Amino acid sequence: MRPEILFPYYTSLTGLKGVGPKIAPHLIRHVGPYVRDLLFTLPSQLIFRPVSRIAEARVGQVQTLCVTIGSYQKSGGKGPQRITVFDDSGQMQLTYFHPIRGFEQQHPVGEARWISGKVESFGSSLQMNHPDYLVPLDKQDTIPLFETVYPATAAVSPRLMRRFVEAALHRVPDLPEWLDTDTLGRLKLSGFSDALRAAHAPVSEADLLPEAPARKRLAYDEALAHQLAMKARKQHRQATPALIIDRHLWADKALSALPFALTGAQTRALNDIRGDLRSGERMNRLIQGDVGSGKTLVALMAMIDVAEAGHQSVMMAPTEILARQHYEKSLPIVSDMGISAVLMTGRDKGKEREAKRAAVASGDTTLIFGTHAVFQEGVDFKSLQFCVIDEQHRFGVGQRQRLFLKGDSVHYLSMSATPIPRTLALTQYGESDLSVLDEKPAGRQPIHTAVIPRARLSEVFDRLKSAIAAGSQAYWICPLVEESADSDLIAVEARHESLQDALGREVGLVHGRMPSAEKEDVVARFAAGQLPLLCATTVVEVGIDVPNASIIIIEQAERFGLAQLHQLRGRVGRGSAKSACILLYDMPLGQAAKARLELLRTTEDGFEIAEMDWKLRGEGDLLGARQSGFPAYRFVDPVAHADLIATASREAQYILLNEAQFPPPRQQALEVLRHLFDWRPDAADKVD
Ligand code: ADP
Ligand code: MG
């Protein structure tokens, strides 16, 4: 039950003064439904409005000036309206692109006004487009010296946001202290309500930084609430017994038959998983490993352990190509041992599908590989005990839940190649539930990465041609940022044509809008070495494993995210041949884009790239994390607040152990904290 003191925080934004029926939907879409959500949206910028004179005005900066209306230039109905204004130091123009009716009557020639806005140059003179303020002399005090700016949408201007936030701050009561005095002193934190008000009233740029005291307090509260929720869920999970599985004979035999040995990291991860399987508690583990680090093999060994114990396992992947690959790579290993495996995808139809389902229902088949098809209605298991989900963030919580419900207290392993900073991964999975594959299999050659302007395309064609003549296989990646962008699609198809012409050979083509059967056939032919070159969009980004491919060329590399480029590059360097990655860019290339490509050129370490990506994208951009299924923090910056998160994690542990002995007011305050940041399962994206 939500504590009463929080009711005003959970009032709908529509109840706030000034939030009418027209603006409400926009505001709600922008920040969320409640007063709390508005208050949890912090300013992103601070604008100073120093007072200046026209002659001293600085171009490109926001300034406040006292001017006299000089003359109106009539533009004849449509077109911009220009107004000449002056002070005793010079003159400038105000420009309104859409003339405002009655403007001239309101601001007659000869009258003085305070104006404030960004001063720009216009030919040899100065101008201000759409001043933020234009007020009579006695209203100067309505123009603030500095102003907080909220992340705005077109529909909700920063000024409205400020007004709403102010109204919201008035509506909510101060909250009791949930932190103990010791923590407050050690971390030098103020109270929550003071911090919330201060965070909305920055007076310097420093107040906007994650280290600013107000923001630090809010971030700590958020991290603590999140950790409390995570750990409570874990306790709950641990209280639900799961089957003890402790067999290794088959898997160890399979391992010894492989032509290579597991890396140290793989062995550690497998031991972690085996520890979970025999613990009697339900596993919820993440294997995080850079592309090519060998996650699938580790998971397969655990599946074999489960099969030896007489139970079923599923390995589910987000695409048919990936699921098929998992299946085909695993089949030779398991069929030798007499373990029956099956691939289930949306392509199965009629009798074939019924036969597969029957084999799964009877328990004849113990290893199930597949896509979304595996959790559909009509798929029943004899004894599902273990689920492995590749790239889990591609599935919704509900979808994963449907799979888990096909078994009883199933063990759950997720695999991710998304290089999320370790600090962030740890916020979601405790130290003990995270296995990191930080070692590449032996014999892998470093990938040589070059950054080249597209102007040198013909040179690239020539080199590609001779490499292919010498037996290499290559990927050619074109951006298709949106599946619906026709121009991108045309570009891929055109590139495919030109590559065929240049090579004089058939080149494979895959993109997201092809039927999946067709896509798969092309990938299969490429994997079998029948096609020397695969021209593709990012559909090959995740997981495709063709060890003979040693060259990847990425066109318009500047349009991709860093992590995505790293993923793409991971398609090569999987065999023993020397590999190359060529990042082609279009001119002109901005500073930031250059820095990103340069980073890729100099490092192959996915985690380093992830950390840098976070920094380069700037604080507050949590998109990458959200896409990877990590928590959508409002205040926490996982990089800047790494230490804070670690402290919050320890404190959460302590609280959960000792809470029952806390004085009642503190217990109640902690209840307030928990409800203030309600980490719902889908927000936290972890199913326990
Ligand atoms: P990931 O899923 O982590 O990107 P994969 O599981 O696809 O990586 O493994 C990449 C390739 O490396 C596969 O062909 C796999 O068989 C091979 N591989 C896995 N472990 C090892 C190892 N220890 N030594 C050599 N090759 C390995
Ligand atoms: Mg993989």
XYZ file of C-alpha atoms in Angstrom, residues 11-423:
413
model
C -1.598 12.817 -8.367
C -2.230 12.963 -12.073
C -0.549 15.845 -13.834
C -3.917 16.872 -15.196
C -4.757 18.128 -11.704
C -1.910 20.627 -11.769
C -2.598 24.318 -12.165
C -2.216 25.392 -15.770
C -2.181 21.869 -17.193
C -5.257 22.036 -19.376
C -6.751 19.302 -21.522
C -4.757 20.435 -24.532
C -1.296 20.349 -23.038
C -1.838 17.417 -20.660
C -1.386 14.597 -23.183
C 1.855 16.147 -24.446
C 3.195 16.687 -20.967
C 2.286 13.161 -19.926
C 3.917 11.676 -22.983
C 6.974 13.766 -22.262
C 7.514 13.062 -18.563
C 4.997 10.470 -17.356
C 1.555 10.515 -15.781
C 2.202 11.807 -12.259
C 3.313 14.926 -10.449
C 6.243 12.804 -9.290
C 7.320 12.200 -12.881
C 7.386 15.891 -13.563
C 9.416 16.527 -10.428
C 11.791 13.773 -11.431
C 12.498 15.487 -14.734
C 15.472 17.672 -13.972
C 16.708 20.757 -15.799
C 19.188 20.017 -18.526
C 20.561 23.485 -19.046
C 20.958 26.883 -17.540
C 20.568 30.028 -19.557
C 22.108 33.272 -18.382
C 20.527 36.501 -19.475
C 23.112 39.151 -18.701
C 22.059 42.719 -19.365
C 23.937 44.345 -22.219
C 23.823 47.218 -24.676
C 23.539 46.806 -28.438
C 27.102 47.920 -29.099
C 28.452 45.458 -26.543
C 26.119 42.585 -27.339
C 27.902 39.255 -27.931
C 26.838 37.377 -31.005
C 25.548 33.888 -30.315
C 24.679 34.557 -26.667
C 21.460 35.143 -24.828
C 21.273 38.676 -23.504
C 18.801 41.173 -22.102
C 18.667 44.691 -23.540
C 16.653 47.844 -23.001
C 15.675 49.214 -26.419
C 13.329 51.662 -28.089
C 11.066 50.555 -30.924
C 12.378 52.356 -34.022
C 10.373 51.298 -37.023
C 8.351 48.444 -38.495
C 9.283 47.084 -41.880
C 6.103 46.018 -43.557
C 6.560 42.732 -45.368
C 3.205 42.863 -47.097
C 1.134 40.268 -45.328
C 3.155 37.044 -45.393
C 6.845 36.659 -44.693
C 8.847 37.683 -41.683
C 8.196 40.851 -39.779
C 11.231 42.935 -38.998
C 11.365 45.624 -36.370
C 14.269 47.981 -35.963
C 15.083 48.827 -32.361
C 17.847 50.980 -30.920
C 19.518 52.187 -27.777
C 22.057 54.953 -27.353
C 24.841 52.653 -28.521
C 23.404 51.334 -31.785
C 20.568 49.531 -33.463
C 19.448 46.002 -34.240
C 16.559 44.068 -35.694
C 13.921 41.901 -34.144
C 12.546 39.283 -36.483
C 9.292 37.387 -36.238
C 8.824 34.780 -38.907
C 5.115 34.744 -38.354
C 3.816 38.252 -37.791
C 1.714 38.588 -34.653
C -1.597 40.389 -34.989
C -1.912 43.640 -33.040
C 1.796 43.611 -32.320
C 2.374 47.114 -33.557
C -0.413 48.517 -31.395
C 1.011 46.755 -28.361
C 4.529 47.908 -29.017
C 4.226 51.275 -30.747
C 7.149 53.078 -32.320
C 8.982 55.267 -29.854
C 8.274 53.182 -26.765
C 10.959 51.499 -24.705
C 10.963 47.747 -24.018
C 13.112 45.167 -22.309
C 13.958 42.361 -24.677
C 15.808 39.143 -24.024
C 16.960 36.431 -26.363
C 19.829 35.164 -28.426
C 21.662 37.877 -30.314
C 22.700 36.853 -33.804
C 24.488 38.537 -36.631
C 22.549 39.451 -39.718
C 24.784 40.694 -42.474
C 26.712 43.502 -40.877
C 24.099 44.211 -38.233
C 22.670 42.341 -35.262
C 19.330 40.658 -34.908
C 17.250 38.711 -32.471
C 14.782 36.134 -33.786
C 11.649 35.734 -31.724
C 12.861 37.270 -28.471
C 12.121 35.074 -25.455
C 10.928 38.186 -23.638
C 9.620 41.528 -24.806
C 8.105 43.466 -21.910
C 7.378 47.058 -20.867
C 9.938 48.814 -18.678
C 8.090 48.190 -15.429
C 8.067 44.433 -16.117
C 11.818 44.013 -16.186
C 11.623 41.795 -13.148
C 9.760 39.167 -15.178
C 13.002 38.503 -17.043
C 15.185 36.325 -14.866
C 18.933 36.735 -14.757
C 19.271 33.061 -15.385
C 16.795 30.412 -16.281
C 16.587 26.701 -15.932
C 15.794 24.862 -19.111
C 14.128 21.472 -19.112
C 14.442 18.919 -21.826
C 11.615 20.277 -23.927
C 9.349 18.973 -26.590
C 7.775 21.107 -29.238
C 4.489 21.044 -27.370
C 5.793 21.892 -23.907
C 8.110 24.868 -23.891
C 10.805 25.252 -21.239
C 8.876 28.167 -19.816
C 5.744 26.081 -19.351
C 7.827 23.280 -17.897
C 9.224 25.703 -15.334
C 5.781 26.901 -14.422
C 4.453 23.381 -14.029
C 7.438 22.274 -11.965
C 6.964 25.232 -9.666
C 3.299 24.386 -9.216
C 4.242 20.766 -8.572
C 6.839 21.685 -5.959
C 4.155 23.613 -4.114
C 1.827 20.656 -4.182
C 4.044 18.058 -2.537
C 4.897 17.716 1.149
C 8.412 17.231 2.454
C 9.218 13.592 3.049
C 10.670 11.996 6.170
C 14.356 11.053 6.187
C 14.964 7.437 5.208
C 18.755 7.569 5.335
C 20.576 7.260 8.610
C 22.627 10.143 9.922
C 25.790 8.200 9.418
C 25.232 7.834 5.661
C 24.111 11.432 5.357
C 27.301 12.613 7.009
C 29.634 10.266 5.175
C 28.267 11.083 1.733
C 27.607 14.719 2.663
C 23.999 14.556 1.538
C 21.161 16.959 2.247
C 17.568 15.886 2.834
C 15.544 14.552 -0.081
C 13.052 17.409 -0.291
C 15.729 20.078 -0.065
C 17.676 18.257 -2.747
C 14.648 18.048 -5.010
C 14.030 21.780 -4.739
C 17.698 22.589 -5.207
C 17.952 20.323 -8.247
C 15.222 22.382 -9.862
C 16.907 25.663 -8.997
C 20.442 25.488 -10.313
C 22.428 28.695 -10.134
C 25.551 27.584 -11.935
C 26.620 25.052 -14.525
C 28.182 23.008 -11.745
C 24.729 22.457 -10.277
C 23.775 20.504 -13.376
C 26.596 17.985 -13.062
C 25.977 14.526 -11.634
C 28.317 15.394 -8.762
C 26.257 18.405 -7.694
C 25.125 17.785 -4.097
C 21.398 17.915 -4.899
C 21.708 15.543 -7.832
C 23.923 13.257 -5.827
C 21.307 12.931 -3.115
C 18.566 12.137 -5.623
C 20.797 9.660 -7.417
C 21.624 7.953 -4.146
C 17.950 7.618 -3.272
C 17.175 6.212 -6.667
C 20.064 3.761 -6.536
C 19.113 2.685 -3.033
C 15.459 2.161 -3.939
C 16.513 0.180 -6.971
C 18.925 -1.974 -4.997
C 16.317 -2.604 -2.325
C 13.872 -3.786 -4.975
C 16.460 -5.969 -6.715
C 17.646 -7.586 -3.526
C 14.143 -8.133 -2.213
C 13.241 -9.868 -5.439
C 16.321 -11.972 -5.166
C 15.403 -12.991 -1.634
C 12.006 -13.960 -2.892
C 13.549 -16.018 -5.663
C 15.855 -17.736 -3.217
C 12.899 -18.656 -1.095
C 11.384 -20.599 -4.012
C 13.174 -23.904 -4.240
C 14.370 -25.135 -7.611
C 15.487 -28.504 -8.788
C 19.045 -29.480 -7.903
C 20.967 -30.459 -11.028
C 24.470 -31.712 -10.523
C 25.643 -33.799 -13.458
C 28.703 -33.116 -15.578
C 29.757 -36.379 -17.202
C 28.189 -35.822 -20.596
C 29.220 -32.217 -20.924
C 32.763 -32.920 -19.852
C 32.907 -35.652 -22.450
C 31.589 -33.239 -25.069
C 34.216 -30.722 -24.051
C 37.041 -33.171 -24.360
C 35.883 -34.019 -27.883
C 36.152 -30.391 -28.996
C 39.199 -29.385 -31.029
C 39.917 -26.578 -28.545
C 39.877 -25.972 -24.806
C 37.560 -23.565 -23.021
C 39.080 -20.239 -22.131
C 39.632 -19.508 -18.466
C 36.680 -17.159 -18.525
C 34.450 -19.783 -20.110
C 35.445 -22.311 -17.477
C 34.679 -19.816 -14.703
C 31.300 -19.012 -16.239
C 30.425 -22.683 -16.588
C 31.393 -23.237 -12.966
C 29.216 -20.300 -11.930
C 26.278 -21.829 -13.765
C 26.889 -25.266 -12.346
C 27.032 -23.710 -8.896
C 23.602 -22.207 -9.489
C 22.168 -25.429 -10.856
C 23.116 -27.420 -7.793
C 22.276 -24.686 -5.281
C 18.630 -25.603 -4.919
C 17.798 -21.983 -5.686
C 16.515 -20.722 -8.962
C 19.279 -19.379 -11.186
C 19.010 -15.923 -12.637
C 22.349 -15.274 -14.224
C 23.693 -13.043 -16.926
C 26.632 -14.097 -19.038
C 28.046 -11.011 -20.501
C 30.715 -11.436 -23.070
C 32.043 -9.529 -25.940
C 31.216 -10.751 -29.408
C 32.977 -14.000 -30.152
C 33.856 -14.738 -26.554
C 32.059 -18.080 -26.736
C 28.920 -17.599 -24.655
C 26.810 -20.053 -26.616
C 29.147 -22.928 -25.974
C 29.100 -22.322 -22.231
C 25.314 -22.279 -22.211
C 25.191 -25.432 -24.296
C 27.338 -27.290 -21.782
C 24.921 -26.353 -19.025
C 22.047 -27.553 -21.189
C 23.815 -30.866 -21.574
C 24.153 -31.102 -17.776
C 20.402 -30.612 -17.523
C 19.779 -33.218 -20.223
C 21.949 -35.701 -18.353
C 19.754 -35.143 -15.320
C 16.797 -36.064 -17.503
C 15.253 -32.639 -18.027
C 14.643 -30.252 -20.868
C 16.276 -26.941 -21.772
C 15.433 -24.194 -24.193
C 17.784 -21.794 -25.910
C 15.762 -18.941 -27.328
C 17.089 -16.313 -29.733
C 15.479 -13.188 -31.147
C 15.891 -14.055 -34.822
C 15.493 -17.135 -36.914
C 19.005 -16.785 -38.275
C 20.446 -16.856 -34.772
C 18.275 -19.684 -33.535
C 19.225 -21.783 -36.530
C 22.867 -21.025 -35.965
C 22.675 -22.062 -32.319
C 20.974 -25.257 -33.373
C 23.346 -26.080 -36.188
C 26.468 -25.384 -34.124
C 25.167 -27.496 -31.269
C 23.846 -30.404 -33.247
C 27.171 -32.086 -34.077
C 28.230 -31.822 -30.434
C 25.086 -33.305 -28.942
C 23.990 -35.795 -31.571
C 27.198 -37.740 -31.061
C 26.085 -38.250 -27.495
C 22.622 -39.414 -28.430
C 20.908 -36.287 -27.126
C 17.954 -35.280 -29.214
C 17.649 -31.622 -30.235
C 15.094 -29.698 -32.210
C 14.771 -26.295 -33.837
C 11.424 -24.561 -33.476
C 10.694 -21.427 -35.460
C 7.733 -19.666 -36.958
C 8.476 -21.448 -40.207
C 7.387 -24.819 -38.895
C 4.006 -25.649 -40.287
C 1.496 -28.475 -40.269
C 2.728 -32.007 -39.673
C 6.328 -31.018 -39.131
C 5.327 -28.623 -36.393
C 3.060 -31.177 -34.769
C 5.823 -33.770 -34.806
C 8.262 -31.380 -33.129
C 5.715 -30.370 -30.537
C 4.885 -33.996 -29.811
C 8.559 -34.816 -29.282
C 8.887 -31.915 -26.869
C 5.693 -32.802 -25.006
C 6.717 -36.430 -24.591
C 10.194 -35.521 -23.412
C 11.837 -37.409 -26.282
C 13.582 -34.189 -27.243
C 15.591 -32.616 -24.490
C 17.312 -29.668 -26.154
C 15.056 -27.116 -27.783
C 16.437 -24.270 -29.847
C 14.181 -21.659 -31.314
C 12.659 -18.249 -31.633
C 9.441 -16.859 -30.216
C 7.898 -20.092 -31.460
C 9.052 -21.871 -28.307
C 6.700 -20.090 -25.929
C 3.587 -20.187 -28.074
C 0.393 -21.810 -26.972
C 0.352 -25.470 -27.927
C 4.013 -25.928 -27.032
C 4.187 -28.054 -23.901
C 7.194 -29.521 -22.207
C 7.543 -32.723 -20.289
C 9.964 -31.156 -17.851
C 11.401 -27.764 -18.682
C 14.038 -26.837 -16.108
C 16.410 -24.457 -17.817
C 15.937 -21.477 -20.146
C 18.755 -19.729 -21.955
C 17.852 -16.488 -23.649
C 20.220 -14.897 -26.091
C 20.020 -11.100 -26.291
C 17.267 -11.092 -23.703
C 16.449 -7.414 -24.134
C 14.991 -8.253 -27.520
C 12.194 -10.031 -25.725
C 9.527 -8.445 -23.612
C 9.135 -9.366 -19.976
C 5.783 -10.939 -20.807
C 7.317 -13.114 -23.492
C 10.022 -14.394 -21.206
C 7.430 -14.998 -18.538
C 5.383 -17.128 -20.904
C 8.398 -19.286 -21.553
C 9.242 -19.692 -17.858
C 5.689 -20.668 -17.080
C 6.056 -23.699 -19.312
C 8.193 -25.189 -16.606
C 8.178 -25.176 -12.859
C 10.646 -22.864 -11.122
C 12.981 -22.928 -14.119
C 16.593 -21.873 -13.976
C 17.259 -18.862 -16.128
C 20.412 -17.796 -17.932
C 20.589 -14.786 -20.193
C 23.397 -14.016 -22.572
C 24.326 -10.586 -23.778
C 26.985 -9.310 -26.097
C 25.982 -5.728 -25.468
C 28.990 -4.286 -23.753
C 27.336 -2.449 -20.921
C 29.737 -0.908 -18.417
C 30.330 -3.303 -15.589
C 29.100 -0.784 -13.051
